[in-house]
Structure formats: structure tokens, C-alpha cells
Amino acid sequence: MAEAERREQITAGIIERTGITEDVIERLVHGFYAKVRSDPILAPVFEARISDWAPHLAQMCAFWSSVALMTGRYHGTPMVKHMKLPIDAAHFDRWLALFEATAQELCSPVAATHFVERARRIASSLEMGVATGQGVMLGVGERFRRNASGATG
Ligand code: HEM
């Protein structure tokens, strides 16, 4: 079977099992970033870097389509982008709390679980990458915290 056909079958299976479609992803992504943009911890990090939200939201829909539906629509390097950001465990906790709340509001329980499991795994690997970029090797289950001056500690 050709690679593209195999991928289509995998995607169809996920859609059947979870009810997640590109429409569901679009609603989730837009709902989530509306919350992010009014959040006191996260909004400043985004607003300092994103002036035009339309391309970012389109990119995030492609990302979640790749992650949740295995469509291969996203071709990017999230680790490189996040390693430069002034973020730590507090940002990741807040990000996940808002993401989970949005998924529960807008998706069926099985779809919400599908998204949230993946978000947690990716957040944890991004947090590890951010720490590594600051010269900190996190142990299993360890979190990355910067001190008040922005240095690690
Ligand atoms: C600590 C919380 C987070 C903050 C503050 C944050 C912030 C940002 C910002 C500012 C950008 C734009 C970067 C740029 O274009 O220069 C970005 C891009 C992105 N973020 Fe996050 N992020 C966070 C967590 C996450 C998590 C947990 C995921 C995935 C589950 C994620 C996935 C992405 C992706 C896919 C992009 C697009 C990268 C690209 O341009 O290809 N982010 N994020």
C-alpha cells in the first residue's frame, strides 16, 4: 500500500474512534488561543512575538492536525522556537490548564483525552528542551524553574 494511502487509513481510523475532524481542531485552536491572549502569564510571551495571529492560528491547526490526526500537514520546528522563549514550568502548567479547559469545553470526552494526552507529552519534551537550552539537564519528573531574575536556579 502506498504511504499516502496508509496515512489516510490511519487518519480515518482516528476520526472514527475519536470524532476529531479538521473542524473540531479549528474550534479548539481558536478557542484555546482566545484564552491564551487574555491570560496574564501567557499573553505577554505571545504578544511580544506574534503581531499577525492569522498565520499562527493556521500553523497551529496544521500542527494539531498532524499530531491528533496524523495527517502530516505540519512541517515545522517547534523545539527551536520554544528554546528561545523566556518560559519555564509555570508557563507550561498554565498552558496545559487552559488547553485542557478548552478541550473539555469544546470536545467530547474521548476527543479531549486524545488531545490532552498528546499536549502533555509534547509540553514535557518542550520544557526539557527549554531547560537544556539554559544548560540544565532535567531528571525524570523534574521541572524547569527560573528564579525571579530570569536566571536558572
Ligand atoms: C509554555 C507555554 C508556551 C508558550 C508561552 C508558547 C509560545 C509560543 C510562541 C510565542 C510561539 C511563536 C514563536 C515564533 O513564531 O517565533 C509558539 C509557536 C508554536 N508553539 Fe508554543 N508555546 C507554549 C507551549 C506550547 C506547547 C505545549 C505546544 C504543543 C503542544 C506548542 C506548540 C507550538 C507550535 C507547533 C508552534 C509553531 C512553531 C512554528 O512556527 O512552526 N507550544 N509558541
Short mmCIF file of N, CA and C and ligand atoms in Angstrom, two decimals:
data_model
loop_
_atom_site.label_atom_id
_atom_site.label_comp_id
_atom_site.label_asym_id
_atom_site.label_seq_id
_atom_site.Cartn_x
_atom_site.Cartn_y
_atom_site.Cartn_z
N MET A 1 0.85 -1.21 0.00
CA MET A 1 0.00 0.00 0.00
C MET A 1 0.88 1.25 0.00
N ALA A 2 0.50 2.24 -0.79
CA ALA A 2 1.30 3.47 -0.86
C ALA A 2 1.25 4.20 0.49
N GLU A 3 2.33 4.94 0.76
CA GLU A 3 2.45 5.66 2.03
C GLU A 3 1.25 6.59 2.27
N ALA A 4 0.86 7.34 1.23
CA ALA A 4 -0.24 8.30 1.38
C ALA A 4 -1.55 7.58 1.71
N GLU A 5 -1.75 6.46 1.08
CA GLU A 5 -2.99 5.71 1.31
C GLU A 5 -3.01 5.14 2.73
N ARG A 6 -1.85 4.67 3.19
CA ARG A 6 -1.74 4.12 4.55
C ARG A 6 -2.06 5.22 5.58
N ARG A 7 -1.50 6.40 5.31
CA ARG A 7 -1.73 7.52 6.22
C ARG A 7 -3.22 7.90 6.27
N GLU A 8 -3.83 7.91 5.07
CA GLU A 8 -5.28 8.24 5.02
C GLU A 8 -6.10 7.25 5.83
N GLN A 9 -5.70 6.00 5.80
CA GLN A 9 -6.44 4.99 6.57
C GLN A 9 -6.27 5.20 8.06
N ILE A 10 -5.04 5.55 8.46
CA ILE A 10 -4.79 5.82 9.89
C ILE A 10 -5.65 6.99 10.34
N THR A 11 -5.65 8.07 9.54
CA THR A 11 -6.44 9.26 9.88
C THR A 11 -7.93 8.89 9.97
N ALA A 12 -8.41 8.13 9.00
CA ALA A 12 -9.83 7.76 9.02
C ALA A 12 -10.16 6.97 10.28
N GLY A 13 -9.26 6.10 10.70
CA GLY A 13 -9.47 5.31 11.92
C GLY A 13 -9.56 6.20 13.15
N ILE A 14 -8.69 7.22 13.21
CA ILE A 14 -8.70 8.12 14.37
C ILE A 14 -10.01 8.93 14.38
N ILE A 15 -10.41 9.40 13.20
CA ILE A 15 -11.66 10.18 13.11
C ILE A 15 -12.83 9.32 13.59
N GLU A 16 -12.83 8.08 13.16
CA GLU A 16 -13.93 7.18 13.54
C GLU A 16 -13.96 6.94 15.05
N ARG A 17 -12.76 6.76 15.62
CA ARG A 17 -12.67 6.43 17.05
C ARG A 17 -12.93 7.63 17.95
N THR A 18 -12.48 8.83 17.52
CA THR A 18 -12.50 9.99 18.42
C THR A 18 -13.51 11.07 18.01
N GLY A 19 -13.95 11.05 16.76
CA GLY A 19 -14.84 12.11 16.28
C GLY A 19 -14.10 13.41 15.98
N ILE A 20 -12.75 13.37 16.07
CA ILE A 20 -11.98 14.59 15.79
C ILE A 20 -11.90 14.82 14.28
N THR A 21 -12.26 16.03 13.84
CA THR A 21 -12.16 16.40 12.43
C THR A 21 -11.37 17.71 12.35
N GLU A 22 -11.08 18.15 11.13
CA GLU A 22 -10.39 19.44 10.97
C GLU A 22 -11.24 20.58 11.57
N ASP A 23 -12.56 20.47 11.50
CA ASP A 23 -13.44 21.49 12.11
C ASP A 23 -13.29 21.54 13.62
N VAL A 24 -13.24 20.35 14.22
CA VAL A 24 -13.07 20.28 15.68
C VAL A 24 -11.74 20.94 16.06
N ILE A 25 -10.68 20.63 15.28
CA ILE A 25 -9.36 21.19 15.54
C ILE A 25 -9.40 22.71 15.43
N GLU A 26 -10.06 23.20 14.41
CA GLU A 26 -10.12 24.65 14.22
C GLU A 26 -10.81 25.34 15.40
N ARG A 27 -11.91 24.74 15.87
CA ARG A 27 -12.61 25.34 17.01
C ARG A 27 -11.75 25.30 18.27
N LEU A 28 -11.07 24.17 18.47
CA LEU A 28 -10.21 24.02 19.65
C LEU A 28 -9.08 25.05 19.61
N VAL A 29 -8.40 25.13 18.48
CA VAL A 29 -7.24 26.04 18.37
C VAL A 29 -7.69 27.49 18.58
N HIS A 30 -8.77 27.89 17.93
CA HIS A 30 -9.22 29.28 18.05
C HIS A 30 -9.70 29.57 19.48
N GLY A 31 -10.42 28.62 20.07
CA GLY A 31 -10.91 28.81 21.45
C GLY A 31 -9.76 28.89 22.43
N PHE A 32 -8.76 28.03 22.23
CA PHE A 32 -7.61 28.00 23.14
C PHE A 32 -6.82 29.31 23.06
N TYR A 33 -6.50 29.77 21.85
CA TYR A 33 -5.68 30.99 21.77
C TYR A 33 -6.46 32.24 22.17
N ALA A 34 -7.79 32.18 22.13
CA ALA A 34 -8.56 33.32 22.69
C ALA A 34 -8.31 33.39 24.20
N LYS A 35 -8.26 32.23 24.85
CA LYS A 35 -7.96 32.21 26.30
C LYS A 35 -6.52 32.67 26.55
N VAL A 36 -5.59 32.13 25.74
CA VAL A 36 -4.16 32.47 25.91
C VAL A 36 -3.98 33.99 25.83
N ARG A 37 -4.65 34.61 24.87
CA ARG A 37 -4.42 36.04 24.62
C ARG A 37 -4.98 36.92 25.73
N SER A 38 -5.83 36.35 26.61
CA SER A 38 -6.27 37.19 27.75
C SER A 38 -5.72 36.64 29.06
N ASP A 39 -4.69 35.80 28.97
CA ASP A 39 -4.10 35.25 30.20
C ASP A 39 -2.89 36.09 30.63
N PRO A 40 -2.87 36.49 31.92
CA PRO A 40 -1.78 37.39 32.36
C PRO A 40 -0.39 36.77 32.28
N ILE A 41 -0.27 35.43 32.41
CA ILE A 41 1.06 34.80 32.37
C ILE A 41 1.51 34.56 30.92
N LEU A 42 0.59 34.08 30.09
CA LEU A 42 0.98 33.67 28.73
C LEU A 42 0.90 34.79 27.70
N ALA A 43 -0.10 35.66 27.82
CA ALA A 43 -0.31 36.67 26.77
C ALA A 43 0.95 37.48 26.46
N PRO A 44 1.69 37.95 27.48
CA PRO A 44 2.87 38.79 27.15
C PRO A 44 3.89 38.06 26.28
N VAL A 45 4.07 36.74 26.50
CA VAL A 45 5.06 35.98 25.73
C VAL A 45 4.64 35.93 24.26
N PHE A 46 3.35 35.73 24.03
CA PHE A 46 2.85 35.66 22.65
C PHE A 46 2.81 37.03 21.99
N GLU A 47 2.25 38.00 22.73
CA GLU A 47 2.04 39.32 22.12
C GLU A 47 3.36 39.98 21.72
N ALA A 48 4.46 39.63 22.44
CA ALA A 48 5.77 40.20 22.10
C ALA A 48 6.31 39.63 20.79
N ARG A 49 5.75 38.47 20.36
CA ARG A 49 6.32 37.79 19.19
C ARG A 49 5.38 37.61 18.01
N ILE A 50 4.09 37.67 18.30
CA ILE A 50 3.13 37.44 17.21
C ILE A 50 2.31 38.71 16.99
N SER A 51 2.49 39.32 15.82
CA SER A 51 1.70 40.53 15.53
C SER A 51 0.50 40.17 14.65
N ASP A 52 0.70 39.19 13.78
CA ASP A 52 -0.39 38.76 12.91
C ASP A 52 -0.81 37.35 13.33
N TRP A 53 -1.99 37.26 13.94
CA TRP A 53 -2.40 35.98 14.52
C TRP A 53 -2.91 34.98 13.48
N ALA A 54 -3.39 35.46 12.33
CA ALA A 54 -3.99 34.53 11.36
C ALA A 54 -3.01 33.42 10.93
N PRO A 55 -1.76 33.78 10.52
CA PRO A 55 -0.83 32.71 10.12
C PRO A 55 -0.48 31.79 11.29
N HIS A 56 -0.37 32.36 12.50
CA HIS A 56 -0.04 31.49 13.65
C HIS A 56 -1.16 30.49 13.90
N LEU A 57 -2.40 30.96 13.85
CA LEU A 57 -3.54 30.06 14.09
C LEU A 57 -3.61 28.98 13.00
N ALA A 58 -3.33 29.37 11.75
CA ALA A 58 -3.34 28.39 10.65
C ALA A 58 -2.24 27.34 10.88
N GLN A 59 -1.08 27.83 11.32
CA GLN A 59 0.05 26.92 11.61
C GLN A 59 -0.33 25.95 12.74
N MET A 60 -1.00 26.47 13.76
CA MET A 60 -1.38 25.63 14.90
C MET A 60 -2.45 24.61 14.52
N CYS A 61 -3.34 24.99 13.59
CA CYS A 61 -4.33 24.00 13.10
C CYS A 61 -3.61 22.88 12.35
N ALA A 62 -2.61 23.25 11.52
CA ALA A 62 -1.84 22.24 10.79
C ALA A 62 -1.09 21.34 11.78
N PHE A 63 -0.51 21.97 12.81
CA PHE A 63 0.23 21.21 13.84
C PHE A 63 -0.69 20.17 14.51
N TRP A 64 -1.86 20.63 14.96
CA TRP A 64 -2.75 19.71 15.68
C TRP A 64 -3.35 18.66 14.75
N SER A 65 -3.49 19.01 13.48
CA SER A 65 -3.94 18.03 12.50
C SER A 65 -2.88 16.91 12.38
N SER A 66 -1.62 17.30 12.34
CA SER A 66 -0.53 16.32 12.27
C SER A 66 -0.45 15.47 13.54
N VAL A 67 -0.58 16.15 14.70
CA VAL A 67 -0.41 15.45 15.97
C VAL A 67 -1.62 14.56 16.26
N ALA A 68 -2.81 15.11 16.11
CA ALA A 68 -4.01 14.38 16.54
C ALA A 68 -4.52 13.43 15.46
N LEU A 69 -4.40 13.83 14.20
CA LEU A 69 -4.97 13.01 13.12
C LEU A 69 -3.90 12.34 12.25
N MET A 70 -2.62 12.62 12.54
CA MET A 70 -1.51 12.02 11.78
C MET A 70 -1.59 12.36 10.29
N THR A 71 -2.01 13.58 9.97
CA THR A 71 -2.16 13.94 8.55
C THR A 71 -0.85 14.40 7.91
N GLY A 72 0.16 14.71 8.72
CA GLY A 72 1.42 15.20 8.15
C GLY A 72 1.32 16.60 7.57
N ARG A 73 0.30 17.38 8.02
CA ARG A 73 0.13 18.73 7.45
C ARG A 73 1.15 19.73 7.97
N TYR A 74 1.74 19.47 9.12
CA TYR A 74 2.65 20.45 9.74
C TYR A 74 4.11 20.09 9.45
N HIS A 75 4.88 21.08 9.01
CA HIS A 75 6.32 20.89 8.82
C HIS A 75 7.02 22.04 9.52
N GLY A 76 7.34 21.88 10.75
CA GLY A 76 7.97 22.99 11.47
C GLY A 76 8.93 22.47 12.51
N THR A 77 9.50 23.39 13.24
CA THR A 77 10.49 23.04 14.25
C THR A 77 10.13 23.71 15.57
N PRO A 78 9.11 23.22 16.27
CA PRO A 78 8.66 23.86 17.50
C PRO A 78 9.74 23.95 18.57
N MET A 79 10.60 22.92 18.65
CA MET A 79 11.63 22.95 19.70
C MET A 79 12.53 24.17 19.56
N VAL A 80 12.98 24.41 18.33
CA VAL A 80 13.87 25.56 18.08
C VAL A 80 13.18 26.86 18.52
N LYS A 81 11.91 27.00 18.17
CA LYS A 81 11.17 28.23 18.51
C LYS A 81 11.03 28.40 20.02
N HIS A 82 10.71 27.32 20.72
CA HIS A 82 10.45 27.43 22.16
C HIS A 82 11.72 27.57 22.98
N MET A 83 12.84 27.05 22.48
CA MET A 83 14.08 27.13 23.26
C MET A 83 14.51 28.57 23.50
N LYS A 84 14.06 29.48 22.62
CA LYS A 84 14.46 30.89 22.77
C LYS A 84 13.51 31.66 23.68
N LEU A 85 12.40 31.07 24.09
CA LEU A 85 11.38 31.83 24.84
C LEU A 85 11.71 31.90 26.33
N PRO A 86 11.32 33.01 26.99
CA PRO A 86 11.59 33.18 28.42
C PRO A 86 10.54 32.46 29.26
N ILE A 87 10.49 31.13 29.13
CA ILE A 87 9.40 30.38 29.78
C ILE A 87 9.96 29.29 30.68
N ASP A 88 9.14 28.87 31.64
CA ASP A 88 9.53 27.74 32.50
C ASP A 88 8.29 26.95 32.91
N ALA A 89 8.42 26.14 33.97
CA ALA A 89 7.34 25.24 34.40
C ALA A 89 6.01 25.98 34.59
N ALA A 90 6.06 27.18 35.13
CA ALA A 90 4.82 27.92 35.40
C ALA A 90 4.06 28.20 34.10
N HIS A 91 4.79 28.53 33.05
CA HIS A 91 4.14 28.78 31.75
C HIS A 91 3.54 27.48 31.19
N PHE A 92 4.30 26.40 31.30
CA PHE A 92 3.79 25.13 30.77
C PHE A 92 2.55 24.67 31.55
N ASP A 93 2.58 24.86 32.88
CA ASP A 93 1.40 24.46 33.68
C ASP A 93 0.17 25.26 33.26
N ARG A 94 0.38 26.56 33.07
CA ARG A 94 -0.74 27.42 32.70
C ARG A 94 -1.25 27.06 31.30
N TRP A 95 -0.31 26.86 30.38
CA TRP A 95 -0.66 26.48 29.00
C TRP A 95 -1.53 25.22 29.02
N LEU A 96 -1.07 24.20 29.78
CA LEU A 96 -1.82 22.94 29.82
C LEU A 96 -3.17 23.10 30.50
N ALA A 97 -3.24 23.91 31.54
CA ALA A 97 -4.52 24.12 32.24
C ALA A 97 -5.54 24.75 31.28
N LEU A 98 -5.11 25.75 30.51
CA LEU A 98 -6.02 26.40 29.56
C LEU A 98 -6.38 25.45 28.42
N PHE A 99 -5.40 24.68 27.97
CA PHE A 99 -5.66 23.76 26.87
C PHE A 99 -6.66 22.69 27.30
N GLU A 100 -6.47 22.16 28.50
CA GLU A 100 -7.38 21.12 28.99
C GLU A 100 -8.79 21.68 29.18
N ALA A 101 -8.87 22.88 29.73
CA ALA A 101 -10.19 23.50 29.95
C ALA A 101 -10.90 23.69 28.60
N THR A 102 -10.17 24.16 27.60
CA THR A 102 -10.77 24.40 26.28
C THR A 102 -11.21 23.08 25.66
N ALA A 103 -10.35 22.07 25.75
CA ALA A 103 -10.69 20.77 25.15
C ALA A 103 -11.94 20.19 25.82
N GLN A 104 -12.04 20.35 27.14
CA GLN A 104 -13.22 19.82 27.83
C GLN A 104 -14.49 20.60 27.48
N GLU A 105 -14.33 21.90 27.27
CA GLU A 105 -15.50 22.72 26.91
C GLU A 105 -16.01 22.39 25.51
N LEU A 106 -15.07 22.18 24.57
CA LEU A 106 -15.45 22.13 23.16
C LEU A 106 -15.48 20.73 22.53
N CYS A 107 -14.93 19.75 23.24
CA CYS A 107 -14.82 18.42 22.61
C CYS A 107 -15.53 17.36 23.43
N SER A 108 -15.79 16.23 22.80
CA SER A 108 -16.33 15.08 23.53
C SER A 108 -15.24 14.59 24.48
N PRO A 109 -15.61 13.83 25.52
CA PRO A 109 -14.58 13.33 26.44
C PRO A 109 -13.48 12.52 25.74
N VAL A 110 -13.85 11.67 24.80
CA VAL A 110 -12.81 10.85 24.14
C VAL A 110 -11.87 11.72 23.30
N ALA A 111 -12.41 12.75 22.65
CA ALA A 111 -11.57 13.66 21.85
C ALA A 111 -10.69 14.50 22.76
N ALA A 112 -11.27 14.98 23.86
CA ALA A 112 -10.49 15.82 24.79
C ALA A 112 -9.31 15.02 25.32
N THR A 113 -9.54 13.76 25.69
CA THR A 113 -8.45 12.92 26.21
C THR A 113 -7.37 12.72 25.14
N HIS A 114 -7.78 12.50 23.91
CA HIS A 114 -6.84 12.31 22.80
C HIS A 114 -5.93 13.54 22.66
N PHE A 115 -6.52 14.73 22.69
CA PHE A 115 -5.73 15.96 22.56
C PHE A 115 -4.82 16.16 23.79
N VAL A 116 -5.42 16.00 24.97
CA VAL A 116 -4.69 16.36 26.20
C VAL A 116 -3.50 15.43 26.43
N GLU A 117 -3.67 14.14 26.16
CA GLU A 117 -2.53 13.20 26.33
C GLU A 117 -1.35 13.65 25.46
N ARG A 118 -1.65 14.04 24.23
CA ARG A 118 -0.59 14.46 23.33
C ARG A 118 0.02 15.79 23.75
N ALA A 119 -0.85 16.72 24.17
CA ALA A 119 -0.35 18.04 24.61
C ALA A 119 0.61 17.88 25.80
N ARG A 120 0.25 17.01 26.74
CA ARG A 120 1.11 16.81 27.93
C ARG A 120 2.47 16.27 27.54
N ARG A 121 2.47 15.30 26.64
CA ARG A 121 3.75 14.70 26.23
C ARG A 121 4.63 15.74 25.52
N ILE A 122 4.01 16.51 24.63
CA ILE A 122 4.80 17.50 23.87
C ILE A 122 5.28 18.61 24.80
N ALA A 123 4.40 19.04 25.72
CA ALA A 123 4.79 20.11 26.66
C ALA A 123 5.99 19.66 27.48
N SER A 124 5.96 18.42 27.93
CA SER A 124 7.05 17.92 28.74
C SER A 124 8.35 17.88 27.94
N SER A 125 8.27 17.49 26.67
CA SER A 125 9.50 17.45 25.89
C SER A 125 9.98 18.87 25.55
N LEU A 126 9.04 19.80 25.34
CA LEU A 126 9.47 21.19 25.10
C LEU A 126 10.12 21.78 26.35
N GLU A 127 9.54 21.47 27.53
CA GLU A 127 10.11 22.00 28.79
C GLU A 127 11.54 21.47 28.97
N MET A 128 11.73 20.20 28.63
CA MET A 128 13.07 19.63 28.72
C MET A 128 14.02 20.34 27.76
N GLY A 129 13.52 20.65 26.56
CA GLY A 129 14.34 21.36 25.57
C GLY A 129 14.70 22.77 26.02
N VAL A 130 13.73 23.47 26.61
CA VAL A 130 13.98 24.83 27.10
C VAL A 130 15.05 24.77 28.19
N ALA A 131 14.93 23.78 29.09
CA ALA A 131 15.91 23.63 30.17
C ALA A 131 17.30 23.35 29.59
N THR A 132 17.37 22.44 28.63
CA THR A 132 18.66 22.09 28.02
C THR A 132 19.30 23.32 27.39
N GLY A 133 18.48 24.15 26.76
CA GLY A 133 18.98 25.39 26.16
C GLY A 133 19.58 26.33 27.19
N GLN A 134 19.15 26.19 28.44
CA GLN A 134 19.70 27.01 29.52
C GLN A 134 20.79 26.26 30.29
N GLY A 135 21.24 25.13 29.73
CA GLY A 135 22.33 24.38 30.37
C GLY A 135 21.88 23.53 31.54
N VAL A 136 20.57 23.24 31.63
CA VAL A 136 20.05 22.44 32.74
C VAL A 136 19.55 21.09 32.21
N MET A 137 20.11 20.00 32.72
CA MET A 137 19.62 18.67 32.34
C MET A 137 18.59 18.23 33.37
N LEU A 138 17.34 18.13 32.95
CA LEU A 138 16.29 17.73 33.89
C LEU A 138 16.30 16.21 34.08
N GLY A 139 16.12 15.78 35.33
CA GLY A 139 15.93 14.35 35.59
C GLY A 139 14.48 13.99 35.32
N VAL A 140 14.18 12.69 35.34
CA VAL A 140 12.81 12.24 35.10
C VAL A 140 11.87 12.86 36.14
N GLY A 141 10.81 13.50 35.68
CA GLY A 141 9.81 14.08 36.59
C GLY A 141 10.23 15.44 37.15
N GLU A 142 11.47 15.88 36.85
CA GLU A 142 11.93 17.17 37.37
C GLU A 142 11.38 18.31 36.51
N ARG A 143 11.14 19.47 37.11
CA ARG A 143 10.60 20.61 36.36
C ARG A 143 11.67 21.68 36.21
N PHE A 144 11.47 22.55 35.20
CA PHE A 144 12.44 23.63 34.95
C PHE A 144 11.91 24.94 35.51
N ARG A 145 12.63 25.51 36.49
CA ARG A 145 12.19 26.78 37.08
C ARG A 145 13.31 27.81 37.01
N ARG A 146 12.95 29.00 36.54
CA ARG A 146 13.90 30.12 36.56
C ARG A 146 13.65 30.88 37.84
N ASN A 147 14.67 31.59 38.35
CA ASN A 147 14.40 32.40 39.53
C ASN A 147 13.88 33.77 39.09
N ALA A 148 13.59 34.62 40.06
CA ALA A 148 12.91 35.89 39.77
C ALA A 148 13.69 36.77 38.81
N SER A 149 15.02 36.64 38.78
CA SER A 149 15.81 37.49 37.89
C SER A 149 15.85 36.95 36.47
N GLY A 150 15.23 35.79 36.27
CA GLY A 150 15.20 35.23 34.91
C GLY A 150 16.30 34.22 34.70
N ALA A 151 17.26 34.14 35.65
CA ALA A 151 18.31 33.13 35.53
C ALA A 151 17.76 31.80 36.04
N THR A 152 18.47 30.73 35.77
CA THR A 152 18.00 29.45 36.28
C THR A 152 18.42 29.30 37.74
N GLY A 153 17.72 28.49 38.45
CA GLY A 153 18.10 28.29 39.85
C GLY A 153 17.03 27.57 40.60
C1 HEM B 1 4.95 27.38 27.90
C2 HEM B 1 3.92 27.57 27.14
C3 HEM B 1 4.07 28.04 25.71
C4 HEM B 1 4.33 29.30 25.26
C5 HEM B 1 4.49 30.56 26.08
C6 HEM B 1 4.42 29.20 23.81
C7 HEM B 1 4.67 30.26 22.97
C8 HEM B 1 4.82 30.19 21.61
C9 HEM B 1 5.18 31.30 20.75
C10 HEM B 1 5.46 32.72 21.24
C11 HEM B 1 5.25 30.82 19.50
C12 HEM B 1 5.63 31.63 18.24
C13 HEM B 1 7.12 31.51 18.06
C14 HEM B 1 7.64 32.23 16.84
O1 HEM B 1 6.97 32.19 15.79
O2 HEM B 1 8.72 32.82 16.92
C15 HEM B 1 4.90 29.42 19.54
C16 HEM B 1 4.83 28.61 18.45
C17 HEM B 1 4.42 27.32 18.50
N1 HEM B 1 4.04 26.60 19.62
FE1 HEM B 1 4.13 27.23 21.51
N2 HEM B 1 4.21 27.90 23.42
C18 HEM B 1 4.00 27.16 24.55
C19 HEM B 1 3.73 25.81 24.61
C20 HEM B 1 3.48 25.02 23.54
C21 HEM B 1 3.06 23.65 23.59
C22 HEM B 1 2.84 22.85 24.89
C23 HEM B 1 2.91 23.24 22.29
C24 HEM B 1 2.48 21.92 21.77
C25 HEM B 1 1.71 21.07 22.42
C26 HEM B 1 3.26 24.35 21.43
C27 HEM B 1 3.28 24.32 20.04
C28 HEM B 1 3.71 25.34 19.24
C29 HEM B 1 3.88 25.22 17.80
C30 HEM B 1 3.61 24.00 16.95
C31 HEM B 1 4.33 26.46 17.34
C32 HEM B 1 4.61 26.85 15.89
C33 HEM B 1 6.10 26.69 15.63
C34 HEM B 1 6.35 27.00 14.17
O3 HEM B 1 6.38 28.20 13.80
O4 HEM B 1 6.47 26.05 13.39
N3 HEM B 1 3.60 25.41 22.22
N4 HEM B 1 4.65 29.06 20.84
#
